[in-house]
Amino acid sequence: MAEKFRGHESPYWRHIEVMPATHNCTLSWDTKDIALLKQTDFGNSLQEDVDGMYANEILPVTTAHPTVWPAESCTRAAFEWAAGMVQSRAFHLQASNWATNEITEGRNIAPGEEILHTYGDLGNGELLQVYGFVEAPGVNPFDAVGFSTGEIVDAVLDSGDYDCEALNERMASMLLDGIATPRMLVQAKKKPFMQLCSCVLVCTMLAVE
């Protein structure tokens, strides 16, 4: 924030000036936009308290060091921009520099050729939240839908004449034994996760089984 505010006087200005003026990470979305994600697997878990972060974590530091961060450089809008730039462009590195890593090219690279890095094995939800974009429907093999144990029990109850108390007892036992987890994922381009299938099978078994 401070370096952008300094403009041409900042030693980082050449880098800052090529950055976009806006970003589409979900931390910049208003409540109306966030509401569009409700009832999606990603939207149900989205927790973006940008106002709280700005008020409780950023302002106490910047106001305590006004010579580093002049008040005009630390507006809510300035923080949102800076957070989006760091979030979408920075690399996560270990704090301890205990090892090196060699990167070997798999083909000839021409002088001046742009080299891109992968965003990782991420579904569209995480790509949207962190980087501000999504891939086309059906393209991303890492897209996943999560099912909670409660949703599985409800689905089984809706499918037939099952006892709610007995189902919850079975699910609790599976959680205790490690057969089930509180949330199970199914990736878009993979067969249903065996863990999920096992939970449904146990829930629908007859008492004699």
PDB file of C-alpha atoms in Angstrom:
ATOM      1  CA  MET A   1       0.000   0.000   0.000  1.00  0.00           C
ATOM      2  CA  ALA A   2       2.753   2.412   0.989  1.00  0.00           C
ATOM      3  CA  GLU A   3       4.860   1.716  -2.094  1.00  0.00           C
ATOM      4  CA  LYS A   4       1.936   2.270  -4.444  1.00  0.00           C
ATOM      5  CA  PHE A   5       1.145   5.521  -2.632  1.00  0.00           C
ATOM      6  CA  ARG A   6       4.722   6.739  -3.149  1.00  0.00           C
ATOM      7  CA  GLY A   7       4.301   6.367  -6.891  1.00  0.00           C
ATOM      8  CA  HIS A   8       7.400   7.121  -8.958  1.00  0.00           C
ATOM      9  CA  GLU A   9       9.436   7.667  -5.792  1.00  0.00           C
ATOM     10  CA  SER A  10       9.084   4.001  -4.886  1.00  0.00           C
ATOM     11  CA  PRO A  11      11.902   1.693  -6.026  1.00  0.00           C
ATOM     12  CA  TYR A  12       9.175  -0.847  -6.840  1.00  0.00           C
ATOM     13  CA  TRP A  13       7.140   1.474  -9.042  1.00  0.00           C
ATOM     14  CA  ARG A  14       8.005  -0.202 -12.347  1.00  0.00           C
ATOM     15  CA  HIS A  15       6.616  -3.439 -10.981  1.00  0.00           C
ATOM     16  CA  ILE A  16       3.574  -1.849  -9.372  1.00  0.00           C
ATOM     17  CA  GLU A  17       2.529   0.146 -12.430  1.00  0.00           C
ATOM     18  CA  VAL A  18       2.145  -2.954 -14.608  1.00  0.00           C
ATOM     19  CA  MET A  19      -0.246  -4.547 -12.121  1.00  0.00           C
ATOM     20  CA  PRO A  20      -3.961  -4.320 -12.936  1.00  0.00           C
ATOM     21  CA  ALA A  21      -5.987  -1.582 -11.267  1.00  0.00           C
ATOM     22  CA  THR A  22      -8.609  -4.100 -10.117  1.00  0.00           C
ATOM     23  CA  HIS A  23      -8.924  -7.817  -9.446  1.00  0.00           C
ATOM     24  CA  ASN A  24     -11.778 -10.305  -9.247  1.00  0.00           C
ATOM     25  CA  CYS A  25     -10.808 -12.298  -6.156  1.00  0.00           C
ATOM     26  CA  THR A  26     -13.826 -12.868  -3.951  1.00  0.00           C
ATOM     27  CA  LEU A  27     -12.438 -10.567  -1.243  1.00  0.00           C
ATOM     28  CA  SER A  28     -13.439  -7.667  -3.546  1.00  0.00           C
ATOM     29  CA  TRP A  29     -16.996  -8.932  -4.059  1.00  0.00           C
ATOM     30  CA  ASP A  30     -19.941  -7.194  -2.432  1.00  0.00           C
ATOM     31  CA  THR A  31     -22.719  -9.030  -0.593  1.00  0.00           C
ATOM     32  CA  LYS A  32     -24.861  -9.183  -3.746  1.00  0.00           C
ATOM     33  CA  ASP A  33     -22.117 -10.979  -5.669  1.00  0.00           C
ATOM     34  CA  ILE A  34     -21.316 -13.306  -2.768  1.00  0.00           C
ATOM     35  CA  ALA A  35     -25.007 -14.238  -2.588  1.00  0.00           C
ATOM     36  CA  LEU A  36     -24.723 -15.740  -6.092  1.00  0.00           C
ATOM     37  CA  LEU A  37     -22.460 -18.430  -4.648  1.00  0.00           C
ATOM     38  CA  LYS A  38     -24.889 -19.569  -1.984  1.00  0.00           C
ATOM     39  CA  GLN A  39     -25.944 -23.210  -2.111  1.00  0.00           C
ATOM     40  CA  THR A  40     -22.763 -24.049  -4.001  1.00  0.00           C
ATOM     41  CA  ASP A  41     -20.140 -26.178  -2.299  1.00  0.00           C
ATOM     42  CA  PHE A  42     -17.681 -23.294  -2.453  1.00  0.00           C
ATOM     43  CA  GLY A  43     -20.142 -20.616  -1.405  1.00  0.00           C
ATOM     44  CA  ASN A  44     -21.252 -22.503   1.682  1.00  0.00           C
ATOM     45  CA  SER A  45     -17.684 -22.512   3.020  1.00  0.00           C
ATOM     46  CA  LEU A  46     -16.679 -19.009   1.895  1.00  0.00           C
ATOM     47  CA  GLN A  47     -15.639 -16.776   4.741  1.00  0.00           C
ATOM     48  CA  GLU A  48     -14.405 -13.386   3.600  1.00  0.00           C
ATOM     49  CA  ASP A  49     -14.377 -10.909   6.466  1.00  0.00           C
ATOM     50  CA  VAL A  50     -12.380  -8.208   4.689  1.00  0.00           C
ATOM     51  CA  ASP A  51     -13.799  -5.393   6.816  1.00  0.00           C
ATOM     52  CA  GLY A  52     -12.896  -7.216  10.016  1.00  0.00           C
ATOM     53  CA  MET A  53      -9.398  -7.994   8.774  1.00  0.00           C
ATOM     54  CA  TYR A  54      -8.853  -4.377   7.763  1.00  0.00           C
ATOM     55  CA  ALA A  55     -10.134  -2.961  11.061  1.00  0.00           C
ATOM     56  CA  ASN A  56      -8.565  -5.500  13.421  1.00  0.00           C
ATOM     57  CA  GLU A  57      -5.297  -6.471  11.747  1.00  0.00           C
ATOM     58  CA  ILE A  58      -4.270  -3.755   9.305  1.00  0.00           C
ATOM     59  CA  LEU A  59      -5.275  -0.428  10.862  1.00  0.00           C
ATOM     60  CA  PRO A  60      -3.659  -1.092  14.278  1.00  0.00           C
ATOM     61  CA  VAL A  61      -0.304  -1.665  12.552  1.00  0.00           C
ATOM     62  CA  THR A  62      -0.488   1.166  10.029  1.00  0.00           C
ATOM     63  CA  THR A  63      -1.724   3.774  12.513  1.00  0.00           C
ATOM     64  CA  ALA A  64       1.100   2.849  14.895  1.00  0.00           C
ATOM     65  CA  HIS A  65       3.688   3.539  12.160  1.00  0.00           C
ATOM     66  CA  PRO A  66       2.465   6.574  10.196  1.00  0.00           C
ATOM     67  CA  THR A  67       5.926   7.365   8.830  1.00  0.00           C
ATOM     68  CA  VAL A  68       5.907   4.001   7.041  1.00  0.00           C
ATOM     69  CA  TRP A  69       2.215   3.957   6.165  1.00  0.00           C
ATOM     70  CA  PRO A  70       0.752   7.453   5.794  1.00  0.00           C
ATOM     71  CA  ALA A  71      -2.984   7.462   6.523  1.00  0.00           C
ATOM     72  CA  GLU A  72      -3.800   8.338   2.909  1.00  0.00           C
ATOM     73  CA  SER A  73      -2.012   5.193   1.712  1.00  0.00           C
ATOM     74  CA  CYS A  74      -3.992   2.816   3.926  1.00  0.00           C
ATOM     75  CA  THR A  75      -7.594   3.256   2.892  1.00  0.00           C
ATOM     76  CA  ARG A  76      -9.980   0.324   2.752  1.00  0.00           C
ATOM     77  CA  ALA A  77      -9.795   0.382  -1.062  1.00  0.00           C
ATOM     78  CA  ALA A  78      -5.980   0.445  -1.007  1.00  0.00           C
ATOM     79  CA  PHE A  79      -5.902  -2.576   1.301  1.00  0.00           C
ATOM     80  CA  GLU A  80      -8.350  -4.504  -0.875  1.00  0.00           C
ATOM     81  CA  TRP A  81      -6.191  -3.864  -3.950  1.00  0.00           C
ATOM     82  CA  ALA A  82      -2.940  -4.773  -2.198  1.00  0.00           C
ATOM     83  CA  ALA A  83      -4.396  -7.929  -0.656  1.00  0.00           C
ATOM     84  CA  GLY A  84      -5.719  -9.030  -4.041  1.00  0.00           C
ATOM     85  CA  MET A  85      -2.374  -8.448  -5.748  1.00  0.00           C
ATOM     86  CA  VAL A  86      -0.454 -10.397  -3.114  1.00  0.00           C
ATOM     87  CA  GLN A  87      -3.042 -13.171  -2.946  1.00  0.00           C
ATOM     88  CA  SER A  88      -3.171 -13.725  -6.693  1.00  0.00           C
ATOM     89  CA  ARG A  89       0.507 -13.252  -7.525  1.00  0.00           C
ATOM     90  CA  ALA A  90       2.716 -14.179  -4.575  1.00  0.00           C
ATOM     91  CA  PHE A  91       4.310 -17.575  -4.044  1.00  0.00           C
ATOM     92  CA  HIS A  92       4.036 -19.418  -0.744  1.00  0.00           C
ATOM     93  CA  LEU A  93       7.526 -20.266   0.492  1.00  0.00           C
ATOM     94  CA  GLN A  94       8.726 -21.950   3.633  1.00  0.00           C
ATOM     95  CA  ALA A  95      10.127 -19.548   6.208  1.00  0.00           C
ATOM     96  CA  SER A  96      13.242 -21.633   6.765  1.00  0.00           C
ATOM     97  CA  ASN A  97      15.664 -21.684   3.852  1.00  0.00           C
ATOM     98  CA  TRP A  98      16.866 -25.211   4.470  1.00  0.00           C
ATOM     99  CA  ALA A  99      16.984 -26.642   0.946  1.00  0.00           C
ATOM    100  CA  THR A 100      17.270 -25.702  -2.705  1.00  0.00           C
ATOM    101  CA  ASN A 101      15.139 -26.860  -5.594  1.00  0.00           C
ATOM    102  CA  GLU A 102      16.224 -27.408  -9.176  1.00  0.00           C
ATOM    103  CA  ILE A 103      13.802 -26.859 -12.044  1.00  0.00           C
ATOM    104  CA  THR A 104      14.696 -28.642 -15.272  1.00  0.00           C
ATOM    105  CA  GLU A 105      13.101 -27.719 -18.567  1.00  0.00           C
ATOM    106  CA  GLY A 106      11.403 -30.493 -20.512  1.00  0.00           C
ATOM    107  CA  ARG A 107      11.980 -28.816 -23.859  1.00  0.00           C
ATOM    108  CA  ASN A 108      14.116 -26.117 -25.429  1.00  0.00           C
ATOM    109  CA  ILE A 109      13.211 -22.628 -24.208  1.00  0.00           C
ATOM    110  CA  ALA A 110      13.926 -19.716 -26.515  1.00  0.00           C
ATOM    111  CA  PRO A 111      15.622 -16.574 -25.158  1.00  0.00           C
ATOM    112  CA  GLY A 112      12.973 -14.134 -23.928  1.00  0.00           C
ATOM    113  CA  GLU A 113      10.218 -16.763 -23.973  1.00  0.00           C
ATOM    114  CA  GLU A 114       7.607 -16.393 -21.244  1.00  0.00           C
ATOM    115  CA  ILE A 115       7.543 -19.258 -18.742  1.00  0.00           C
ATOM    116  CA  LEU A 116       4.363 -19.870 -16.783  1.00  0.00           C
ATOM    117  CA  HIS A 117       3.877 -21.719 -13.523  1.00  0.00           C
ATOM    118  CA  THR A 118       0.975 -23.955 -12.570  1.00  0.00           C
ATOM    119  CA  TYR A 119      -1.636 -22.854 -10.076  1.00  0.00           C
ATOM    120  CA  GLY A 120      -1.652 -26.361  -8.621  1.00  0.00           C
ATOM    121  CA  ASP A 121      -4.297 -29.062  -8.432  1.00  0.00           C
ATOM    122  CA  LEU A 122      -7.092 -26.653  -7.514  1.00  0.00           C
ATOM    123  CA  GLY A 123     -10.828 -26.747  -8.158  1.00  0.00           C
ATOM    124  CA  ASN A 124     -12.687 -23.765  -9.562  1.00  0.00           C
ATOM    125  CA  GLY A 125     -13.803 -22.676  -6.093  1.00  0.00           C
ATOM    126  CA  GLU A 126     -10.273 -22.135  -4.852  1.00  0.00           C
ATOM    127  CA  LEU A 127      -9.167 -20.624  -8.176  1.00  0.00           C
ATOM    128  CA  LEU A 128     -11.971 -18.083  -7.884  1.00  0.00           C
ATOM    129  CA  GLN A 129     -11.306 -17.218  -4.261  1.00  0.00           C
ATOM    130  CA  VAL A 130      -7.527 -16.884  -4.523  1.00  0.00           C
ATOM    131  CA  TYR A 131      -6.874 -15.902  -8.152  1.00  0.00           C
ATOM    132  CA  GLY A 132     -10.159 -14.416  -9.334  1.00  0.00           C
ATOM    133  CA  PHE A 133     -10.974 -16.704 -12.274  1.00  0.00           C
ATOM    134  CA  VAL A 134     -12.527 -20.073 -13.078  1.00  0.00           C
ATOM    135  CA  GLU A 135     -12.102 -22.541 -15.885  1.00  0.00           C
ATOM    136  CA  ALA A 136     -14.965 -23.454 -18.192  1.00  0.00           C
ATOM    137  CA  PRO A 137     -17.504 -25.983 -16.872  1.00  0.00           C
ATOM    138  CA  GLY A 138     -16.317 -29.551 -17.265  1.00  0.00           C
ATOM    139  CA  VAL A 139     -12.710 -28.601 -18.008  1.00  0.00           C
ATOM    140  CA  ASN A 140     -11.125 -28.590 -14.564  1.00  0.00           C
ATOM    141  CA  PRO A 141     -10.473 -32.187 -13.414  1.00  0.00           C
ATOM    142  CA  PHE A 142     -10.017 -31.020  -9.818  1.00  0.00           C
ATOM    143  CA  ASP A 143     -13.499 -29.584  -9.396  1.00  0.00           C
ATOM    144  CA  ALA A 144     -15.145 -31.337  -6.481  1.00  0.00           C
ATOM    145  CA  VAL A 145     -18.425 -31.387  -4.601  1.00  0.00           C
ATOM    146  CA  GLY A 146     -18.403 -31.942  -0.869  1.00  0.00           C
ATOM    147  CA  PHE A 147     -21.023 -33.883   1.071  1.00  0.00           C
ATOM    148  CA  SER A 148     -21.400 -33.576   4.822  1.00  0.00           C
ATOM    149  CA  THR A 149     -22.494 -36.557   6.894  1.00  0.00           C
ATOM    150  CA  GLY A 150     -25.744 -34.722   7.636  1.00  0.00           C
ATOM    151  CA  GLU A 151     -26.472 -34.312   3.929  1.00  0.00           C
ATOM    152  CA  ILE A 152     -25.861 -38.018   3.362  1.00  0.00           C
ATOM    153  CA  VAL A 153     -28.247 -38.962   6.162  1.00  0.00           C
ATOM    154  CA  ASP A 154     -30.898 -36.580   4.807  1.00  0.00           C
ATOM    155  CA  ALA A 155     -30.549 -38.022   1.289  1.00  0.00           C
ATOM    156  CA  VAL A 156     -30.971 -41.573   2.599  1.00  0.00           C
ATOM    157  CA  LEU A 157     -34.033 -40.541   4.628  1.00  0.00           C
ATOM    158  CA  ASP A 158     -35.577 -38.962   1.518  1.00  0.00           C
ATOM    159  CA  SER A 159     -34.960 -42.106  -0.534  1.00  0.00           C
ATOM    160  CA  GLY A 160     -36.928 -44.548   1.575  1.00  0.00           C
ATOM    161  CA  ASP A 161     -38.457 -45.595   4.872  1.00  0.00           C
ATOM    162  CA  TYR A 162     -35.443 -45.345   7.183  1.00  0.00           C
ATOM    163  CA  ASP A 163     -35.210 -44.575  10.886  1.00  0.00           C
ATOM    164  CA  CYS A 164     -33.543 -41.219  11.486  1.00  0.00           C
ATOM    165  CA  GLU A 165     -32.130 -42.115  14.899  1.00  0.00           C
ATOM    166  CA  ALA A 166     -30.678 -45.379  13.626  1.00  0.00           C
ATOM    167  CA  LEU A 167     -29.058 -43.632  10.651  1.00  0.00           C
ATOM    168  CA  ASN A 168     -27.448 -41.010  12.868  1.00  0.00           C
ATOM    169  CA  GLU A 169     -26.127 -43.755  15.150  1.00  0.00           C
ATOM    170  CA  ARG A 170     -24.609 -45.569  12.172  1.00  0.00           C
ATOM    171  CA  MET A 171     -23.012 -42.375  10.887  1.00  0.00           C
ATOM    172  CA  ALA A 172     -21.629 -41.560  14.330  1.00  0.00           C
ATOM    173  CA  SER A 173     -20.081 -45.030  14.506  1.00  0.00           C
ATOM    174  CA  MET A 174     -18.480 -44.597  11.073  1.00  0.00           C
ATOM    175  CA  LEU A 175     -17.042 -41.227  12.109  1.00  0.00           C
ATOM    176  CA  LEU A 176     -15.655 -42.774  15.278  1.00  0.00           C
ATOM    177  CA  ASP A 177     -14.094 -45.681  13.373  1.00  0.00           C
ATOM    178  CA  GLY A 178     -12.633 -43.456  10.666  1.00  0.00           C
ATOM    179  CA  ILE A 179     -14.805 -44.918   7.908  1.00  0.00           C
ATOM    180  CA  ALA A 180     -16.428 -41.518   7.398  1.00  0.00           C
ATOM    181  CA  THR A 181     -15.133 -37.951   7.691  1.00  0.00           C
ATOM    182  CA  PRO A 182     -17.226 -34.845   8.427  1.00  0.00           C
ATOM    183  CA  ARG A 183     -16.998 -33.823   4.760  1.00  0.00           C
ATOM    184  CA  MET A 184     -16.365 -36.106   1.796  1.00  0.00           C
ATOM    185  CA  LEU A 185     -15.378 -34.868  -1.655  1.00  0.00           C
ATOM    186  CA  VAL A 186     -16.308 -36.188  -5.079  1.00  0.00           C
ATOM    187  CA  GLN A 187     -14.174 -34.880  -7.921  1.00  0.00           C
ATOM    188  CA  ALA A 188     -15.922 -34.007 -11.162  1.00  0.00           C
ATOM    189  CA  LYS A 189     -13.998 -36.404 -13.411  1.00  0.00           C
ATOM    190  CA  LYS A 190     -13.550 -39.319 -11.031  1.00  0.00           C
ATOM    191  CA  LYS A 191     -15.808 -42.091  -9.870  1.00  0.00           C
ATOM    192  CA  PRO A 192     -17.547 -41.455  -6.522  1.00  0.00           C
ATOM    193  CA  PHE A 193     -15.093 -41.700  -3.664  1.00  0.00           C
ATOM    194  CA  MET A 194     -15.121 -45.162  -2.081  1.00  0.00           C
ATOM    195  CA  GLN A 195     -15.517 -43.585   1.353  1.00  0.00           C
ATOM    196  CA  LEU A 196     -18.759 -41.919   0.290  1.00  0.00           C
ATOM    197  CA  CYS A 197     -20.078 -45.106  -1.311  1.00  0.00           C
ATOM    198  CA  SER A 198     -19.266 -47.088   1.836  1.00  0.00           C
ATOM    199  CA  CYS A 199     -21.150 -44.598   4.000  1.00  0.00           C
ATOM    200  CA  VAL A 200     -24.248 -44.776   1.817  1.00  0.00           C
ATOM    201  CA  LEU A 201     -24.050 -48.579   1.729  1.00  0.00           C
ATOM    202  CA  VAL A 202     -23.836 -48.867   5.520  1.00  0.00           C
ATOM    203  CA  CYS A 203     -26.666 -46.372   5.988  1.00  0.00           C
ATOM    204  CA  THR A 204     -28.996 -48.327   3.699  1.00  0.00           C
ATOM    205  CA  MET A 205     -28.176 -51.808   4.980  1.00  0.00           C
ATOM    206  CA  LEU A 206     -30.984 -53.811   6.538  1.00  0.00           C
ATOM    207  CA  ALA A 207     -30.723 -54.673  10.217  1.00  0.00           C
ATOM    208  CA  VAL A 208     -30.091 -58.349   9.383  1.00  0.00           C
ATOM    209  CA  GLU A 209     -27.120 -57.328   7.244  1.00  0.00           C
TER     210      GLU A 209
END
